[in-house]
Structure formats: C-alpha cells, structure tokens
mmCIF file of C-alpha atoms in Angstrom:
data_model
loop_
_atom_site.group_PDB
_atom_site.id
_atom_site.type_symbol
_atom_site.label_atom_id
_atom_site.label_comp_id
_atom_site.label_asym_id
_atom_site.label_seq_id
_atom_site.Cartn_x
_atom_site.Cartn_y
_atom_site.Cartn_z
ATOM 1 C CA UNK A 3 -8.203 7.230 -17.210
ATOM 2 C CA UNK A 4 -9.066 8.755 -13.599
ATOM 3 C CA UNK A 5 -7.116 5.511 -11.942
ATOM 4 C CA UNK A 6 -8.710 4.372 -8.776
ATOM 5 C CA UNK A 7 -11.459 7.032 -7.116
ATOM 6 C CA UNK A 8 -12.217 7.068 -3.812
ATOM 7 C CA UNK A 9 -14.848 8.805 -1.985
ATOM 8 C CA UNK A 10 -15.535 10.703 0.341
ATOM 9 C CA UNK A 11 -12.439 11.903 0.600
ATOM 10 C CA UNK A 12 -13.209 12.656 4.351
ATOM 11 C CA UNK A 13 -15.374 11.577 6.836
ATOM 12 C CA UNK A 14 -16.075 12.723 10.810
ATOM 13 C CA UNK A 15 -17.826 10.063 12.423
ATOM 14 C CA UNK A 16 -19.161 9.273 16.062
ATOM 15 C CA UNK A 17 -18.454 6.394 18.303
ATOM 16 C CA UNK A 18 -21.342 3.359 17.718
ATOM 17 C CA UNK A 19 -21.968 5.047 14.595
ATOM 18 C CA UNK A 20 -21.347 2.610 10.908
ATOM 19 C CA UNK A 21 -19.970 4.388 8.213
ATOM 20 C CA UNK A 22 -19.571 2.940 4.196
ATOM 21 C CA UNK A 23 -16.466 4.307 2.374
ATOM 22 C CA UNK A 24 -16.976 3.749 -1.590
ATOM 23 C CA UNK A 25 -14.151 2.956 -4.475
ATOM 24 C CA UNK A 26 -14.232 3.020 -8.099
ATOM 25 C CA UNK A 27 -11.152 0.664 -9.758
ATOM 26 C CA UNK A 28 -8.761 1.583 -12.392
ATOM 27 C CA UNK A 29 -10.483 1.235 -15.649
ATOM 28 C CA UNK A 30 -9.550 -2.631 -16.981
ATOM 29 C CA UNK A 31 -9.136 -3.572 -13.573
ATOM 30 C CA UNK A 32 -11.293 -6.488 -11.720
ATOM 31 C CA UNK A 33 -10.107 -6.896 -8.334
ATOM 32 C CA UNK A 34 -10.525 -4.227 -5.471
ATOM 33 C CA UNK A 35 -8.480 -4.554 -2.033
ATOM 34 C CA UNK A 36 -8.914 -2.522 1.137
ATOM 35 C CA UNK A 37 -6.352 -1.069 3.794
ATOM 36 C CA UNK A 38 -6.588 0.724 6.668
ATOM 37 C CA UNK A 39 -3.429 3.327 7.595
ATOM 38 C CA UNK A 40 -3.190 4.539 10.687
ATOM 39 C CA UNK A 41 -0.999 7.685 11.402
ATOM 40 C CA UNK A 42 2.976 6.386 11.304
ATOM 41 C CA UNK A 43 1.938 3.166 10.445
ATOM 42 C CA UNK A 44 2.228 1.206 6.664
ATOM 43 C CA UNK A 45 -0.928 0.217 5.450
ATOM 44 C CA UNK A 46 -2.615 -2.697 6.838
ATOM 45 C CA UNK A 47 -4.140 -5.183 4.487
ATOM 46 C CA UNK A 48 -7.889 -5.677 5.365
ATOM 47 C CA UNK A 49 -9.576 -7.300 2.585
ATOM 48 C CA UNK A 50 -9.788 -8.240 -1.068
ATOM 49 C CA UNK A 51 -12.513 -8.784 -3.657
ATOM 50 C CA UNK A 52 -13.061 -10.177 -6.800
ATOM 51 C CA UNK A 53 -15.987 -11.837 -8.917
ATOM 52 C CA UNK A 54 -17.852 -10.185 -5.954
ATOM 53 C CA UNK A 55 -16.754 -12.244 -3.544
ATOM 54 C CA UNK A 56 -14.072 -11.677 -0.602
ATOM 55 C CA UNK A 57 -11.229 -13.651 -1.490
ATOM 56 C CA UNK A 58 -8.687 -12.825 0.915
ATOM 57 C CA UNK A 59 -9.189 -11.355 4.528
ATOM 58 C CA UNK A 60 -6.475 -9.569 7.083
ATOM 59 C CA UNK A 61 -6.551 -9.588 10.775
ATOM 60 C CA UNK A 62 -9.614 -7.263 10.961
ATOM 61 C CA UNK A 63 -12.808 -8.123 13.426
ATOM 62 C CA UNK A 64 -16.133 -9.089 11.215
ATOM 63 C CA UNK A 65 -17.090 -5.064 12.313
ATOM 64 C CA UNK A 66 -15.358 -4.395 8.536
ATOM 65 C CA UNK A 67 -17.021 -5.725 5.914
ATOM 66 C CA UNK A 68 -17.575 -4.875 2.443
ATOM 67 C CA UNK A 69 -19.094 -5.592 -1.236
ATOM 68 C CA UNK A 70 -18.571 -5.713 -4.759
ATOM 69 C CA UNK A 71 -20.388 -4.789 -7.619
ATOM 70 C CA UNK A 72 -20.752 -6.303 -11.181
ATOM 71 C CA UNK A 73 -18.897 -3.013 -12.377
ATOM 72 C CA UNK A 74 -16.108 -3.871 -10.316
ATOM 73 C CA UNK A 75 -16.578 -0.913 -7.541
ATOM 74 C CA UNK A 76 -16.557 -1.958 -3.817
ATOM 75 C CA UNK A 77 -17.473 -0.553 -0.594
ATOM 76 C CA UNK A 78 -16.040 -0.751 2.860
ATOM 77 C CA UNK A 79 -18.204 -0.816 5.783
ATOM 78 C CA UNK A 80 -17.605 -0.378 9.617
ATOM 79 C CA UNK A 81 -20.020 -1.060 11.961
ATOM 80 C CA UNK A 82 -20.203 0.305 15.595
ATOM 81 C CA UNK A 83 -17.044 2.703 15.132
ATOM 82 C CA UNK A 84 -14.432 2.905 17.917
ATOM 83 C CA UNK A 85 -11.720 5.133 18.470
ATOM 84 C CA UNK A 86 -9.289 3.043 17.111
ATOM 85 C CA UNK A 87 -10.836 3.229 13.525
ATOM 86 C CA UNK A 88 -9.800 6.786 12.900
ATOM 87 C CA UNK A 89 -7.165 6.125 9.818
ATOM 88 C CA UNK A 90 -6.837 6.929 6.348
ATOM 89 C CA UNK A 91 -8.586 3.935 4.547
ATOM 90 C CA UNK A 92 -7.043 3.100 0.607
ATOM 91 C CA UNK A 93 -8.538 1.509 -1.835
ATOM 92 C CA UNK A 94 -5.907 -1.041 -4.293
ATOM 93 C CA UNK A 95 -7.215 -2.342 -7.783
ATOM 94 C CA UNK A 96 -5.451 -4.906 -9.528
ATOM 95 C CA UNK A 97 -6.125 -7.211 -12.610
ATOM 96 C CA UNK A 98 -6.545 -10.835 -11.845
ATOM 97 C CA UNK A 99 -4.685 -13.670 -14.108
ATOM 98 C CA UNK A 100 -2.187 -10.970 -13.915
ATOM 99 C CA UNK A 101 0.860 -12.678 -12.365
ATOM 100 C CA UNK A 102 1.628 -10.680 -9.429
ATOM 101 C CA UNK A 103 -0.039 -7.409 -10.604
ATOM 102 C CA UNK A 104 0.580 -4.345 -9.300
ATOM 103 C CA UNK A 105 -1.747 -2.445 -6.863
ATOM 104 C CA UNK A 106 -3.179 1.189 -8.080
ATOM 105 C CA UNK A 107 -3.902 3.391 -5.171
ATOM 106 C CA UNK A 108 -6.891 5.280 -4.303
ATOM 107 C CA UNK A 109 -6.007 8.730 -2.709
ATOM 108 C CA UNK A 110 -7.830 7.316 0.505
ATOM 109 C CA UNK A 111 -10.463 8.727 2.572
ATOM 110 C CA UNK A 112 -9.606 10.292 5.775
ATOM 111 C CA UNK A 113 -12.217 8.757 8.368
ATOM 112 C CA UNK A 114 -12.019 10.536 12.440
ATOM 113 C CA UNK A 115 -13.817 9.193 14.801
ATOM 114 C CA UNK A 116 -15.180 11.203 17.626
ATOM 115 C CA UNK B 13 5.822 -15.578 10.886
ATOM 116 C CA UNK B 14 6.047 -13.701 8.005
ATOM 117 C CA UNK B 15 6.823 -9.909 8.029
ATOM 118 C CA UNK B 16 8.955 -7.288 6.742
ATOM 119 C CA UNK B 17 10.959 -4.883 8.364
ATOM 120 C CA UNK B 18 12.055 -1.450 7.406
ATOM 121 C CA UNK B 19 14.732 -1.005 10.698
ATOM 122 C CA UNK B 20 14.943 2.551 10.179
ATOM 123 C CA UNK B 21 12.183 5.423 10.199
ATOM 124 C CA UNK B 22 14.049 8.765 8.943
ATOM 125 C CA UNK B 23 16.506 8.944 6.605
ATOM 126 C CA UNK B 24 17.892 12.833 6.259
ATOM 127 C CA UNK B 25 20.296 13.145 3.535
ATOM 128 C CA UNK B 26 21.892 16.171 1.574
ATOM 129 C CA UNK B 27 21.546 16.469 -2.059
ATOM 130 C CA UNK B 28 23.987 14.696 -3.963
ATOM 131 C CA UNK B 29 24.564 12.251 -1.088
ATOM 132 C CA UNK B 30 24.243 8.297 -1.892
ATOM 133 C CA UNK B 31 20.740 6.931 -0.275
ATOM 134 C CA UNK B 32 20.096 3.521 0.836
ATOM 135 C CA UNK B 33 17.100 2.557 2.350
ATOM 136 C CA UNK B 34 16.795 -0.753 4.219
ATOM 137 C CA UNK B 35 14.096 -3.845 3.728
ATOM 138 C CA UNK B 36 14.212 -7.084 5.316
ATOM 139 C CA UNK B 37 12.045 -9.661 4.876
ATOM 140 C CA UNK B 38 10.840 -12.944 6.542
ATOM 141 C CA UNK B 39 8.887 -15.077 4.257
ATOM 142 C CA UNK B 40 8.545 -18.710 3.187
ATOM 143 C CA UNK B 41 9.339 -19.403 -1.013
ATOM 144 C CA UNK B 42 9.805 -16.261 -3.282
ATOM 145 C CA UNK B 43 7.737 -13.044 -2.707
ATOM 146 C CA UNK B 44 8.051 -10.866 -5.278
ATOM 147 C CA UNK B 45 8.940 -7.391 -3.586
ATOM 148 C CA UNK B 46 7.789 -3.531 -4.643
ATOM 149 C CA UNK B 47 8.958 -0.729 -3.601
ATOM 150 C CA UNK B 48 5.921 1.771 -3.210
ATOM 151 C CA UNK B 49 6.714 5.594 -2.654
ATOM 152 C CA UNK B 50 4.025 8.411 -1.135
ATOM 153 C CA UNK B 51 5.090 11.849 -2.070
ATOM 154 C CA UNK B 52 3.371 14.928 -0.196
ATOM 155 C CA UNK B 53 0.176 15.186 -1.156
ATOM 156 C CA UNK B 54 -0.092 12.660 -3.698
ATOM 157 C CA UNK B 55 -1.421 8.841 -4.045
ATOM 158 C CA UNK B 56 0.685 5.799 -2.859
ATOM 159 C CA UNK B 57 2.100 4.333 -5.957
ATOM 160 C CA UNK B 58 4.960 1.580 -7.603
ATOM 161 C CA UNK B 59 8.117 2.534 -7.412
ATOM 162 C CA UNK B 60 9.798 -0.509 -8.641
ATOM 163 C CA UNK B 61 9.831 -3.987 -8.613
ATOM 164 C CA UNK B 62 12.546 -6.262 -8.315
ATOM 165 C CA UNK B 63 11.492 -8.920 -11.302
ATOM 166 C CA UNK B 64 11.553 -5.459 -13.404
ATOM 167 C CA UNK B 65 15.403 -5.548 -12.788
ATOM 168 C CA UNK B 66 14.456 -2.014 -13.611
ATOM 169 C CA UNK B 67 16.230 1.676 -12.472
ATOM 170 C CA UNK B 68 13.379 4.302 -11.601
ATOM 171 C CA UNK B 69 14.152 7.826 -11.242
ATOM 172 C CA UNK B 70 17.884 6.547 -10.797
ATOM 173 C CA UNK B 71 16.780 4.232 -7.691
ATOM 174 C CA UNK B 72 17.668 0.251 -8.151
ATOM 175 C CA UNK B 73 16.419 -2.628 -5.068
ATOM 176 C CA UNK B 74 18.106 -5.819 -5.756
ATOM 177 C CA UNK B 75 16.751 -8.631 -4.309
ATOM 178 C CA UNK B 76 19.509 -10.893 -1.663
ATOM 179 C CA UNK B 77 17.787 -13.940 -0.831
ATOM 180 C CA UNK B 78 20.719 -15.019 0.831
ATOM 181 C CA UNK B 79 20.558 -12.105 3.580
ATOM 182 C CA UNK B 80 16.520 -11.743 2.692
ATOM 183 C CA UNK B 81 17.073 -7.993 1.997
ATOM 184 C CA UNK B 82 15.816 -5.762 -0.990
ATOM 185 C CA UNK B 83 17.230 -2.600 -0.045
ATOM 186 C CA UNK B 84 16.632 0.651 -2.347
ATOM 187 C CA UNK B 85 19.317 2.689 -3.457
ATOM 188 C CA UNK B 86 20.065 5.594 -5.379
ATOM 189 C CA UNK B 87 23.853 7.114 -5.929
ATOM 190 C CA UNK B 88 22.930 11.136 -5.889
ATOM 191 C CA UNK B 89 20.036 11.823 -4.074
ATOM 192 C CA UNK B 90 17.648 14.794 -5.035
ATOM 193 C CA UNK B 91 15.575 16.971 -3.306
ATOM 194 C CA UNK B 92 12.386 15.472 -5.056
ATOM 195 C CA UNK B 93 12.737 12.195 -4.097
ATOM 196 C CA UNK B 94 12.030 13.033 -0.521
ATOM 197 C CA UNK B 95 9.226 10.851 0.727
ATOM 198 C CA UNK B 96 7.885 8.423 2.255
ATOM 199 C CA UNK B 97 9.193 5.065 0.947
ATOM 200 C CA UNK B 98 7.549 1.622 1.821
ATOM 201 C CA UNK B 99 8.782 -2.157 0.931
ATOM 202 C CA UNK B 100 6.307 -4.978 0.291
ATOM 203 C CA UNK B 101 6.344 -7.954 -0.444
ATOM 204 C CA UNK B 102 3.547 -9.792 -2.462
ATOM 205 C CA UNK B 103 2.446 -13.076 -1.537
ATOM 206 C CA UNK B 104 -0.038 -15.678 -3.450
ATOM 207 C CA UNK B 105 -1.226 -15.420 -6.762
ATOM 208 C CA UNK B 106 -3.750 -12.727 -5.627
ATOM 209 C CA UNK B 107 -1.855 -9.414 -5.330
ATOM 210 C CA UNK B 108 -1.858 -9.214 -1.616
ATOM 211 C CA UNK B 109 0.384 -6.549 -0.707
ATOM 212 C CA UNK B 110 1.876 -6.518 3.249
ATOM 213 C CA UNK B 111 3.689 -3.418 3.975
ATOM 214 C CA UNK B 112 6.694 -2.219 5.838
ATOM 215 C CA UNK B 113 6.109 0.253 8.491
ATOM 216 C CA UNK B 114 7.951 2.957 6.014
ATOM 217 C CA UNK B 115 10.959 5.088 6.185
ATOM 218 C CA UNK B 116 10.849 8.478 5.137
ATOM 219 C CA UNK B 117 13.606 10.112 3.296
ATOM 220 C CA UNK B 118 14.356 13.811 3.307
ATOM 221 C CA UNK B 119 16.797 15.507 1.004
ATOM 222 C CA UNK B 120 18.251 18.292 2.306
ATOM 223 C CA UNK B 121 19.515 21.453 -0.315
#
C-alpha cells in the first residue's frame, strides 16, 4: 500500500499564474481533505471531499478550489497566485462512516511563488 | 471561538529527561483529540489518540476536560523522538482535523 501520493512534489510558480496540485488516497479510503502549511505554522484546514462533492470548507477565498474523482483522487487548484500562497500543501484521506477516522498524510508538495 | 493552543514552541530536553508537551483546547461538546508527530524528512502522521487510551513509543495524552488540556508525555525521553509534535482536535462526524501551531521537541545526547 503506497498510503496517500502526492504530486508534484514541488512546484515554482509566478504571481497571476493558477497552478493544480494532484493526490492519490490511501487505498480503501473515500474521503480526501486539503491543507495548506505555511513555514512555522500547523496546517490549515482548507477543504474536504467526498462522493465528489466538497463537504466541508476552511477560511480560504473561492481562489482554491478543487475536485474529486470517481476513484477517489482529488485535485487542488489556485487561481491567480499571490505571494502569500507559497506553503507546503498536504493532502489527508480518511474513510467515511468511520467514526472519527484518522487522517493519512500525503508527503505534501512544496509550492513557491515568485 | 474554537481553537487550540500549543503555549510553547521549543521544547529542548536531554535524553533520559521526562517530556511534557502542552495542548489546550477551546471547544464546545467532546472533540476527540490526536496527537500527530512530523519527524525530519518524513510524512505527518498519528501519534495517538486519546479514545485509544493507548501508550505509543512510551508517550501517553490524557484527556482533562475539566482544565480542557490533553497534554503529551513521556517519562525518559530519547533522542528519536525529537520532532515536531502537533495537537488536534477533531470536530463533526467528518474527520476535520484543526491543528495546533506545533511545538517542536529536541532531545539532546
């Protein structure tokens, strides 16, 4: 089991630009969640998916969006790119109808913005 | 509002020292609270949870909803377990994680 993939692993970006970061979930696991960690900080809940829907949403502007496939994967998308969105971005899968289930961490990809 | 609050940022220990790092929390009914941990170079992933009632690599959180705390502690520290620790609770049915701002704990030789 390769637990939860992320990729690309790193990313250089310019200002204005949108970027998609992708995530494959632990295998057996239905429900994808997104955080953004910026340098010192804990991560920062953005969103959550399941049934290909988002279910739950943080304090993020409608510039971060995302998807979710049939097979479960997601992507994360960031339109017109500021500064303030260079951070190490984590993927969580859990298993809904799982009582308090435990997030499995992506190794995050590392996204600078120039 | 709810939040939780890891008061201190560094903890630097010697091996063999007792280690207790802090967690406070602010939140309406029961939260169920993890401890995650982040060694160098490696993934975020569980530590612990408190309805576990379970001992991890010698580390124990117990869960005072009287002073809202669910501070991790470990009587010998070790040099591996230096890392970056984070607290949070989970809220809702739906496996929302909010973290702490995290501590990190060095063990010294």
């Amino acid at each position: 089991d390769a637990g939860v993939t992320q990729s690309p692993t790193h990313l250089i970006k310019t200002r204005g630009q949108q970027v998609t970061l992708r995530c494959s979930p632990k295998s057996g696991h239905d429900t994808v969640s997104w955080y953004q960690q910026a340098l010192g900080q804990g991560p920062q809940f953005i969103f959550q998916y399941y049934e290909e829907e988002e279910r739950q949403r943080g304090n993020f502007p409608d510039r971060f969006s995302g998807h979710q496939f049939p097979n479960y994967s997601s992507e994360l998308n960031v339109n017109a790119l500021l500064l303030g969105d260079s951070a190490l971005y984590l993927c969580a899968s859990s298993r809904d109808r799982v009582i308090n289930s435990p997030l499995h961490f992506g190794n995050g990809t590392r996204l600078t913005v120039t | 509002a709810q939040r939780v609050t890891q008061p201190e940022k560094l903890l630097s220990v010697f091996k063999g020292a007792p280690v207790e790092l802090k967690c406070n929390y602010s939140y309406s009914g029961s939260p169920e609270l993890f401890w995650y941990v982040q060694y160098s170079r490696q993934r975020l992933q569980l530590l612990l949870r408190h309805i576990s009632r379970e001992s991890i690599k010698g580390f124990t959180a117990d869960l005072n909803k009287g002073e809202t705390s669910f501070h991790l502690k470990k009587p010998f520290a070790q040099e591996e377990d230096s890392a970056m620790y984070y607290c949070a609770p989970l809220t809702g049915a739906n496996s929302k994680l909010t973290f702490g701002k995290g501590i990190t704990l060095s063990v010294r030789p």
